CSV table of C-alpha atoms and ligand atoms in Angstrom, one decimal:
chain,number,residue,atom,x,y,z
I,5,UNK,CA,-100.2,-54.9,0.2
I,6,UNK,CA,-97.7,-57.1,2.4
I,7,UNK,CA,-94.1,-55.9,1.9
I,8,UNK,CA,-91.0,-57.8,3.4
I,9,UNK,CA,-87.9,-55.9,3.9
I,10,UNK,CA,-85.0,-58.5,4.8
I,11,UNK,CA,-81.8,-56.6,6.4
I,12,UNK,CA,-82.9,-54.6,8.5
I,13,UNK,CA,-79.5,-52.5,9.5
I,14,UNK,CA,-79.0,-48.6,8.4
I,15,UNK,CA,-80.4,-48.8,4.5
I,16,UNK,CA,-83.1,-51.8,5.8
I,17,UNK,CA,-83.9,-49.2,8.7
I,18,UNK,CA,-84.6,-46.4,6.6
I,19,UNK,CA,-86.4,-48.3,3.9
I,20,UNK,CA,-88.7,-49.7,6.2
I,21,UNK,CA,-89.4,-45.7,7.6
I,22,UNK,CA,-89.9,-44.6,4.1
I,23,UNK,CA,-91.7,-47.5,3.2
I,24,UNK,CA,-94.4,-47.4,5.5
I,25,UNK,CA,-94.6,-43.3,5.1
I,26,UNK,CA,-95.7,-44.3,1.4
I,27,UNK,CA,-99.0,-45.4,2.9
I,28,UNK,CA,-99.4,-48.2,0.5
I,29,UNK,CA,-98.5,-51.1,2.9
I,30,UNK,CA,-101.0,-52.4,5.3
I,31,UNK,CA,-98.4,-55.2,6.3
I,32,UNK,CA,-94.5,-55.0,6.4
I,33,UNK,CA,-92.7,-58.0,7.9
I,34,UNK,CA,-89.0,-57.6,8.8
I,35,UNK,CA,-86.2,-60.1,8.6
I,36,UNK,CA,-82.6,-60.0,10.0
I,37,UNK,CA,-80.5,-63.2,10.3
I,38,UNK,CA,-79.7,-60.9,13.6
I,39,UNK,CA,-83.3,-61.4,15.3
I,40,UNK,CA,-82.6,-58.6,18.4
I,41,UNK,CA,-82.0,-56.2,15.6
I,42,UNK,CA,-84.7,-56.8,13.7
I,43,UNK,CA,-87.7,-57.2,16.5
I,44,UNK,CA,-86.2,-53.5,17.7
I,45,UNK,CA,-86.6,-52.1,14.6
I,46,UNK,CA,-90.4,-53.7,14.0
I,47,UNK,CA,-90.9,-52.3,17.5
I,48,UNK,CA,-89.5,-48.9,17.1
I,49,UNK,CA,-91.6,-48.6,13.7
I,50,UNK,CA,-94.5,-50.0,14.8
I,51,UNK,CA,-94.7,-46.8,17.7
I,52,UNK,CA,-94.2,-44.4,14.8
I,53,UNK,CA,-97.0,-46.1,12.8
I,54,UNK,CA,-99.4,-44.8,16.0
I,55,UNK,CA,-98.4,-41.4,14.3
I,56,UNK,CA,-99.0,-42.0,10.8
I,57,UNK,CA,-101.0,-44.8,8.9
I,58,UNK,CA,-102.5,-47.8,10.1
I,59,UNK,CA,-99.8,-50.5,9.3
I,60,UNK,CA,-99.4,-53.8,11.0
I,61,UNK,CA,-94.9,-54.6,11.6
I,62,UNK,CA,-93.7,-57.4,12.6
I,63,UNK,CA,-90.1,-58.9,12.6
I,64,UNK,CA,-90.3,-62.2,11.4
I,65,UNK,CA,-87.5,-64.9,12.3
I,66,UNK,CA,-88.8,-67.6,10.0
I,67,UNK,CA,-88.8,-67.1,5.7
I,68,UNK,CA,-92.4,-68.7,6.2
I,69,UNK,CA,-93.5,-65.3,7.6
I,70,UNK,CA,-93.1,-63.7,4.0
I,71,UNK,CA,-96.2,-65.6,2.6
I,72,UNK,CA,-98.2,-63.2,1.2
I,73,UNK,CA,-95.7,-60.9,0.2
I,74,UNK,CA,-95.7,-59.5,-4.0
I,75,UNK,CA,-93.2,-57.2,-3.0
I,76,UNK,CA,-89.7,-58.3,-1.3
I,77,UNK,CA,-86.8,-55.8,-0.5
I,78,UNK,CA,-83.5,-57.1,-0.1
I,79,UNK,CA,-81.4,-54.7,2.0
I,80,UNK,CA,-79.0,-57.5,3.5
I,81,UNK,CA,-75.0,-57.4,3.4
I,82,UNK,CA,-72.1,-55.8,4.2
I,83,UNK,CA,-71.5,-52.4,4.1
I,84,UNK,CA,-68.4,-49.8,2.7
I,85,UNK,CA,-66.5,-48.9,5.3
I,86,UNK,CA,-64.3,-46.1,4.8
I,87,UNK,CA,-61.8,-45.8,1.6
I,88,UNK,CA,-64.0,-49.2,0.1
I,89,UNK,CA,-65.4,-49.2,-2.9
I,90,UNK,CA,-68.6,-51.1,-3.6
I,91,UNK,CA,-67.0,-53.9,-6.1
I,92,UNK,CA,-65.0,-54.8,-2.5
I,93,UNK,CA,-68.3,-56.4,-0.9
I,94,UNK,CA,-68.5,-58.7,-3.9
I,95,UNK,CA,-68.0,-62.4,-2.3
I,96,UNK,CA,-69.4,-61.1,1.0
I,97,UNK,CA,-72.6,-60.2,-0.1
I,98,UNK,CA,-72.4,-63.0,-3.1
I,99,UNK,CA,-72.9,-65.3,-0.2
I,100,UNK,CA,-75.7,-63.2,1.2
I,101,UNK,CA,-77.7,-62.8,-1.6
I,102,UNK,CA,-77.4,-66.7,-2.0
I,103,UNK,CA,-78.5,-67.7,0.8
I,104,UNK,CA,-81.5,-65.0,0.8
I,105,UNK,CA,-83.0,-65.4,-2.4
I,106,UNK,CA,-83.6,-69.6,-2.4
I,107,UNK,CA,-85.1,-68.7,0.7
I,108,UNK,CA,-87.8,-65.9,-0.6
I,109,UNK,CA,-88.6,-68.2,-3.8
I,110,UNK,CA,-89.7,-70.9,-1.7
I,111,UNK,CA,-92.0,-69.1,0.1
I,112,UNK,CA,-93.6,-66.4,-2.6
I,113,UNK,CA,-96.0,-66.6,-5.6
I,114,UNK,CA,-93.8,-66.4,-8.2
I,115,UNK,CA,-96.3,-65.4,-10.9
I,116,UNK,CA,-96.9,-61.8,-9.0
I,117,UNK,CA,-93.5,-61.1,-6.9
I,118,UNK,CA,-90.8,-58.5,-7.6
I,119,UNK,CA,-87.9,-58.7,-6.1
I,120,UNK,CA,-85.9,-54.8,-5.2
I,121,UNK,CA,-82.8,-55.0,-4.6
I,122,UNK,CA,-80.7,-52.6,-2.7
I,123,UNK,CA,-77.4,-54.8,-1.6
I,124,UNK,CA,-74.1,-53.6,-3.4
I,125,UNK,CA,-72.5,-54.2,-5.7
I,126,UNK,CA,-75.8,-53.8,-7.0
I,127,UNK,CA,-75.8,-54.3,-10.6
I,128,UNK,CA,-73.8,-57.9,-10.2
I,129,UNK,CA,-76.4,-58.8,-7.3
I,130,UNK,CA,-79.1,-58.0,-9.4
I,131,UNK,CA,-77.8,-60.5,-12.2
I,132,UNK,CA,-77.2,-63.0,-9.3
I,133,UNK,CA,-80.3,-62.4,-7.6
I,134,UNK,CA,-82.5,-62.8,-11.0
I,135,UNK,CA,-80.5,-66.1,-11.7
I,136,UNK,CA,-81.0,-67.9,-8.2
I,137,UNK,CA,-85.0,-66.4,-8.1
I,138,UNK,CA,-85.8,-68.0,-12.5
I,139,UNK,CA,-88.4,-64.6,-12.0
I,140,UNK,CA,-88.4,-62.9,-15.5
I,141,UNK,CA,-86.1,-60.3,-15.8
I,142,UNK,CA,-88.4,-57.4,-15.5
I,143,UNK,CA,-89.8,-58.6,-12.0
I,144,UNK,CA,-86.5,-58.2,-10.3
I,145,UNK,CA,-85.3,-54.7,-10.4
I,146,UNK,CA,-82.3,-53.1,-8.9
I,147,UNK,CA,-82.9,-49.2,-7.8
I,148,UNK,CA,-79.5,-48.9,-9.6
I,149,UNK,CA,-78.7,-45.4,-10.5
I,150,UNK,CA,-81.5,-43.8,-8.9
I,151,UNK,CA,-80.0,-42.4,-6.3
I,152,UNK,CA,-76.8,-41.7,-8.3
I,153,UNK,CA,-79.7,-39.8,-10.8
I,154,UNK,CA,-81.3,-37.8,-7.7
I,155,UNK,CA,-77.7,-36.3,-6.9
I,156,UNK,CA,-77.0,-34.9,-10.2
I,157,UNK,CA,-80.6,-33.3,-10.4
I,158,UNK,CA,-79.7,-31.7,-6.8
I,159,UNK,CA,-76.6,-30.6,-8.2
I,160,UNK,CA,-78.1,-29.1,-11.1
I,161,UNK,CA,-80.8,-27.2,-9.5
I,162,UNK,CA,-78.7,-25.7,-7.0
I,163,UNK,CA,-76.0,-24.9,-10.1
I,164,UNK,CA,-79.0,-24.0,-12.6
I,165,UNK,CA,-81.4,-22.3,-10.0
I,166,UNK,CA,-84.6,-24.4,-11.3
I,167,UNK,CA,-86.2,-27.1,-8.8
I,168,UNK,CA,-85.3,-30.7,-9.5
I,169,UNK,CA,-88.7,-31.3,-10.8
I,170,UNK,CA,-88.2,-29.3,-14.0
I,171,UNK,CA,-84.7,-31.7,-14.5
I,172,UNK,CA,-84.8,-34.3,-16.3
I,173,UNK,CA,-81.5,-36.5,-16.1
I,174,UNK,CA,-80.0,-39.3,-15.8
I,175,UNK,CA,-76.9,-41.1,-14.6
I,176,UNK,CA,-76.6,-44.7,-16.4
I,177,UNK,CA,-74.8,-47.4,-16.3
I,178,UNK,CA,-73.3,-49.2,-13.1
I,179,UNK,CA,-73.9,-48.1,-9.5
I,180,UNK,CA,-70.6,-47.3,-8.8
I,181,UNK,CA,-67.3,-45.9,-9.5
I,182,UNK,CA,-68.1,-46.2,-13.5
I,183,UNK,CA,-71.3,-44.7,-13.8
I,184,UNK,CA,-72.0,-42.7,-16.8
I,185,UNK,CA,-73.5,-39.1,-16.5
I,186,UNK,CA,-75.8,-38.8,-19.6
I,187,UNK,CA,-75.4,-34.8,-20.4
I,188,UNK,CA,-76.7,-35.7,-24.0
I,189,UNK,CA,-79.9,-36.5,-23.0
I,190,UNK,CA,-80.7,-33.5,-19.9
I,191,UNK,CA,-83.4,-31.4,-20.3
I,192,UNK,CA,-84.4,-28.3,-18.4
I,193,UNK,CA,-88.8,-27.8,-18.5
I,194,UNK,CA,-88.1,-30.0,-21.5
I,195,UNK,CA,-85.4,-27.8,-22.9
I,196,UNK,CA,-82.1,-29.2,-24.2
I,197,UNK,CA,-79.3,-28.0,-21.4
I,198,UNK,CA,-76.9,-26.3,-24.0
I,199,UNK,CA,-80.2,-24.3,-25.4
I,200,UNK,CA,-81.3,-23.9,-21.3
I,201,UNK,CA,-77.7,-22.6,-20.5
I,202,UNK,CA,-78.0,-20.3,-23.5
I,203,UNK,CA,-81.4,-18.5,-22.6
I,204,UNK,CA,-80.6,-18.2,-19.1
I,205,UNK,CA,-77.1,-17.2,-19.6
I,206,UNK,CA,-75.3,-19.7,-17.4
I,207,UNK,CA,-72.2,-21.2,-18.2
I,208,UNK,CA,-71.6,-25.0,-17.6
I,209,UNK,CA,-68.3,-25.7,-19.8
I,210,UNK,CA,-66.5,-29.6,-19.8
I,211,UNK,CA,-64.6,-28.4,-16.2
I,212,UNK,CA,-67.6,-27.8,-14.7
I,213,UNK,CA,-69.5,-31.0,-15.6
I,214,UNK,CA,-66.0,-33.0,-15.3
I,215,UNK,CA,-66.5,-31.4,-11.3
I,216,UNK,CA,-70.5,-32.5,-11.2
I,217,UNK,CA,-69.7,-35.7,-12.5
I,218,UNK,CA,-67.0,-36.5,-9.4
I,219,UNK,CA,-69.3,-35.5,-7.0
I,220,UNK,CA,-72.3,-37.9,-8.3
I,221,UNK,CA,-69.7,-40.4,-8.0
I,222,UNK,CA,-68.3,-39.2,-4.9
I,223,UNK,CA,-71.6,-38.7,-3.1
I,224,UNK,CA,-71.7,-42.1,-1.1
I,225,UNK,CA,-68.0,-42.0,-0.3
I,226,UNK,CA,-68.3,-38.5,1.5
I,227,UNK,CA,-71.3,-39.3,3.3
I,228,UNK,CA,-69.7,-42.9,4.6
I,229,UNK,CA,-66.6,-40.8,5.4
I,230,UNK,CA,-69.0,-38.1,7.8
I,231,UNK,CA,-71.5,-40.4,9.3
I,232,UNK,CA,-70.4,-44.1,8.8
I,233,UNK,CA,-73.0,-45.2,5.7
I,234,UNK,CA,-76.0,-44.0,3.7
I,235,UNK,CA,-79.0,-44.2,4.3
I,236,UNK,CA,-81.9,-41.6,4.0
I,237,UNK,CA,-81.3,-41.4,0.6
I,238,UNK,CA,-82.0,-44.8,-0.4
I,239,UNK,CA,-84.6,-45.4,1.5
I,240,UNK,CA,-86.4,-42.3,-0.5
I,241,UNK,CA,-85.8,-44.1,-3.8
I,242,UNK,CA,-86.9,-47.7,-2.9
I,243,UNK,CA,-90.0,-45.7,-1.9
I,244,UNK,CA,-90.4,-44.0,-4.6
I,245,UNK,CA,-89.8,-47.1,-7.0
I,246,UNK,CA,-92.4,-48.5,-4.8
I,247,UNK,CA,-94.7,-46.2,-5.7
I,248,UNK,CA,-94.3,-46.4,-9.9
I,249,UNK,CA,-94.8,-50.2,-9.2
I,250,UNK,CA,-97.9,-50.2,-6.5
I,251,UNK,CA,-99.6,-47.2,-8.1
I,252,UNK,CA,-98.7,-49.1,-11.5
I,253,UNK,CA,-97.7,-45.3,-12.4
I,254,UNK,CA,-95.2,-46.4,-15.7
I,255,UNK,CA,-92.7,-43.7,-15.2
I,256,UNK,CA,-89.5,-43.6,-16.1
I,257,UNK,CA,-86.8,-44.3,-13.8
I,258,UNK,CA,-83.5,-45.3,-14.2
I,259,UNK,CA,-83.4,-49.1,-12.6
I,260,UNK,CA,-80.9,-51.9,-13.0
I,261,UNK,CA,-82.4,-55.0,-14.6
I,262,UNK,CA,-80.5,-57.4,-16.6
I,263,UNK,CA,-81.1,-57.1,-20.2
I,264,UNK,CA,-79.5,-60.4,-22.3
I,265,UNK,CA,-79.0,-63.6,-22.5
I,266,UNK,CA,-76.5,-66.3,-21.3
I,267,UNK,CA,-72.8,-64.7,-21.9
I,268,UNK,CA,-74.3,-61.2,-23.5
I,269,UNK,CA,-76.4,-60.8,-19.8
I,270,UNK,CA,-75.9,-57.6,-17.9
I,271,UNK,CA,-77.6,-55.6,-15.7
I,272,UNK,CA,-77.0,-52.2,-15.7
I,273,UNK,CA,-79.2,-49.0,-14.7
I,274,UNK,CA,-80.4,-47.1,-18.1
I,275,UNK,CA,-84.2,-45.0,-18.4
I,276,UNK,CA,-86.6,-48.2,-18.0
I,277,UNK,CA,-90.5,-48.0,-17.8
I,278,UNK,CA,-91.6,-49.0,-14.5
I,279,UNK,CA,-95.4,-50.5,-13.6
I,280,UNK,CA,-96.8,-53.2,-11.8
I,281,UNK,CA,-95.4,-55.9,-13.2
I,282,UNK,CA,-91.7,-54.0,-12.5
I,283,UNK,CA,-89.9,-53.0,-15.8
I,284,UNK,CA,-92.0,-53.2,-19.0
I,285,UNK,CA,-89.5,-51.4,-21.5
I,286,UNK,CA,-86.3,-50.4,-21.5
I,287,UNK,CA,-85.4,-47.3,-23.4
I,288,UNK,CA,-82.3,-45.9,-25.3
I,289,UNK,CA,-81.3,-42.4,-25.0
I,290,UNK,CA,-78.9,-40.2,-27.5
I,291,UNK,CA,-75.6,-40.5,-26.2
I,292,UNK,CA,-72.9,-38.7,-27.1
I,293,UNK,CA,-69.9,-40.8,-28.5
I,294,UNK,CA,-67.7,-40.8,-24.9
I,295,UNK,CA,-70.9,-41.7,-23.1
I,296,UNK,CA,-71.7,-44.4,-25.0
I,297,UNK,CA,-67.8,-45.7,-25.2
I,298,UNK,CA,-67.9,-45.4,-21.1
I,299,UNK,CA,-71.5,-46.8,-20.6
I,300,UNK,CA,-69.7,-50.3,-22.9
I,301,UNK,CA,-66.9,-50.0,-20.3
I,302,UNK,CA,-69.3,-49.7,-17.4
I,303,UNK,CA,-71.3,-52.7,-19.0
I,304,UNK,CA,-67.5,-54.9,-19.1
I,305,UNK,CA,-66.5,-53.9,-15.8
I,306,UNK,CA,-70.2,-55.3,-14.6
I,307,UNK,CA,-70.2,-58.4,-16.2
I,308,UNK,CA,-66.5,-59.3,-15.5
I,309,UNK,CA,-67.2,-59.0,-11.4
I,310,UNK,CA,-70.4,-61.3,-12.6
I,311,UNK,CA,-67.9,-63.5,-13.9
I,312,UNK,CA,-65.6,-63.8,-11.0
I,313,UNK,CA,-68.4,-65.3,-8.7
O,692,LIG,P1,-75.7,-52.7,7.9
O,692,LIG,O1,-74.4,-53.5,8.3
O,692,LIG,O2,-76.1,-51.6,8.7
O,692,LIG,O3,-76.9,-53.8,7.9
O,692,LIG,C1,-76.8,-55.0,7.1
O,692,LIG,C2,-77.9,-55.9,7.8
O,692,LIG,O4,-77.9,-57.1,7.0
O,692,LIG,C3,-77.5,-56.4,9.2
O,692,LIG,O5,-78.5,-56.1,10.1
O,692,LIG,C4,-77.2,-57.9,9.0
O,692,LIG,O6,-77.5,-58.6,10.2
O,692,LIG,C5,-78.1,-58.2,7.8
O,692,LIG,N1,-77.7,-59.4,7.2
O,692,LIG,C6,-76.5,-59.8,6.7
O,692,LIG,N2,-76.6,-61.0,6.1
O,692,LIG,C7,-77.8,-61.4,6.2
O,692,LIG,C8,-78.5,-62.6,5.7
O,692,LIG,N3,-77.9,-63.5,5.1
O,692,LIG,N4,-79.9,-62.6,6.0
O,692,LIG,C9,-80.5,-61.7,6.6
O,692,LIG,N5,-79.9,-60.5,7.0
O,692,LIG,C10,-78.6,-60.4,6.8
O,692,LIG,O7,-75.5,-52.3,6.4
O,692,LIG,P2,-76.3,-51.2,5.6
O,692,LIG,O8,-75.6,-49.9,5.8
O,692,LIG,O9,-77.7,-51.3,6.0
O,692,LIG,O10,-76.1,-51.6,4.1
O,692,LIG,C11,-76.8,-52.7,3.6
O,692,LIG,C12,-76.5,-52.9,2.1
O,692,LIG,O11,-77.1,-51.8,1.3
O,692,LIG,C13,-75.0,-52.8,1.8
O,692,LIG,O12,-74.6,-53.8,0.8
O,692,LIG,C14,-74.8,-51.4,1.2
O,692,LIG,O13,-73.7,-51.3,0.4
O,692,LIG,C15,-76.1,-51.2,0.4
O,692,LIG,N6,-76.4,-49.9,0.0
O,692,LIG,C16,-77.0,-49.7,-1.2
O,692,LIG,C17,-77.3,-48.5,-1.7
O,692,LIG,C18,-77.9,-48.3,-3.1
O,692,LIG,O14,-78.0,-47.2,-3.6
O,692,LIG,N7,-78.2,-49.4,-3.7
O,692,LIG,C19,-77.2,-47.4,-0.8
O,692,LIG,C20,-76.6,-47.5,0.5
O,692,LIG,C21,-76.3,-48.8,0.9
């Protein structure tokens, strides 16, 4: 499969890495409206290829270069800096993803492609980017809470002494400061967590989950604070979202895709069955009555930034 990955800074950096560590590209074409960044990067990957699978990279300085491509990762657009919050990139990267995604469309098959994107604030660019591209909804898919959802099952395990893969959990909602931790719905090796806490006598009382709930939300701002953005991370979700899509695996992640029509349109990350042709179903999980009152707010606060563009 021929991938394009367009931004090619820390996140399009690391995406690329994890992207051709998947195996499941044989072609990966980079594009960076900065062309000496992005012909290092194709260069730097390309020598780390010689170490693992056979993968032709090229940087690309033409959209024309993207024929080909079902799959196209947008990683473009300013970053937080320090003390920002995500909904601060909003006209920046409103005029990046506008000037991207015309681009793409004119040069893809849009009966097959899927669009990923990565670019904050995601949820709103997701709406804008499914809007510019016409692609059903489905086929462009924001990795949304993902990464929000792989901190909280870190935090769990450690807190809970089980490995992440017997959590199930999920953080809904928007990628950012109004995310929604959905307690309500965890499960430990398919046990509810109050019944999990019970049998293994831990105690996880409101404080506690008040505390793992700022962190989830705190995670990216710590790590921008310590080493300028975040990266590895992300790139380990658009991989593995790349893999429930190529391998047409249907699993269950929690991706932003807008669900709606006209005024009622949001995207917003909930539990959403992902294949080959991107999302297939979207899926509604017990909420308890505050989740479900903050996952509304976290709906409003999405579409009103939509609105302001
Ligand atoms: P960066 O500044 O390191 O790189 C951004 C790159 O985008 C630069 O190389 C720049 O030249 C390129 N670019 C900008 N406008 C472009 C355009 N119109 N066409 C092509 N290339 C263009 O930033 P970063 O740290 O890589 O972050 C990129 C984006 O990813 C940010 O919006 C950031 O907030 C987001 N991000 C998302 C998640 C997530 O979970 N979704 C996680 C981390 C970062």
């Amino acid at each position: 499969m021929k991938i394009a990955i367009i931004g090619v800074g820390s996140v399009g950096s690391a995406v690329a890495t994890a992207v051709k560590n998947t195996g499941l590209a044989h072609e990966i074409v980079l594009f960076d409206r900065d062309g000496v960044r992005a012909r290092a990067a194709a260069e730097d990957l390309g020598h780390a290829s010689a170490f693992s699978y056979d993968v032709k990279i090229t940087a690309v300085n033409t959209y024309r270069a993207i024929r080909g491509c079902e799959i196209v990762i947008i990683a473009a657009g300013a970053n937080q800096k320090p003390g920002e919050t995500r909904t601060d990139l909003l006209q920046k990267n409103v005029a990046v993803i506008s000037d991207i995604v015309p681009r793409v469309m004119a040069n893809v098959d849009s009966k097959k492609v899927k669009i990923i994107v990565v670019t904050n604030p995601l949820d709103v660019m997701v709406m804008l980017a499914q809007k510019l591209s016409k692609l059903p909804a489905g086929r462009v898919i924001g990795t949304g809470t993902m990464l929000d959802s792989a901190r909280l099952k870190i935090i769990l395990s450690r807190q809970l002494g089980v490995s992440t893969r017997s959590i199930n959990s999920y953080v809904l909602g928007e990628h950012g400061d109004s995310s929604v931790v959905n307690w309500e719905s965890v499960s430990i090796g398919g046990i509810a967590l109050d019944d999990f806490c019970k049998q293994a006598k831990i105690a996880l009382p409101a404080t506690t989950r008040k505390t793992i709930e700022h962190r989830v939300r705190n995670a990216a701002y710590e790590i921008i604070q310590g080493r300028g953005a975040t990266w590895d991370g992300i790139g380990a979700a658009v991989a593995d979202l790349l893999h429930a899509i190529v391998n047409d695996e249907k699993r269950i992640l929690s991706v932003s895709t807008v669900d709606g029509n006209g005024k009622d349109a949001v995207a917003m990350s909930l539990p959403r069955i992902v294949g080959e042709n991107g999302v297939i179903t979207t899926l509604h999980t017990k909420l308890s009555k505050e989740e479900s009152v903050a996952l509304r707010k976290s709906a409003k606060i999405i579409r009103k930034n939509f609105d302001l563009i």
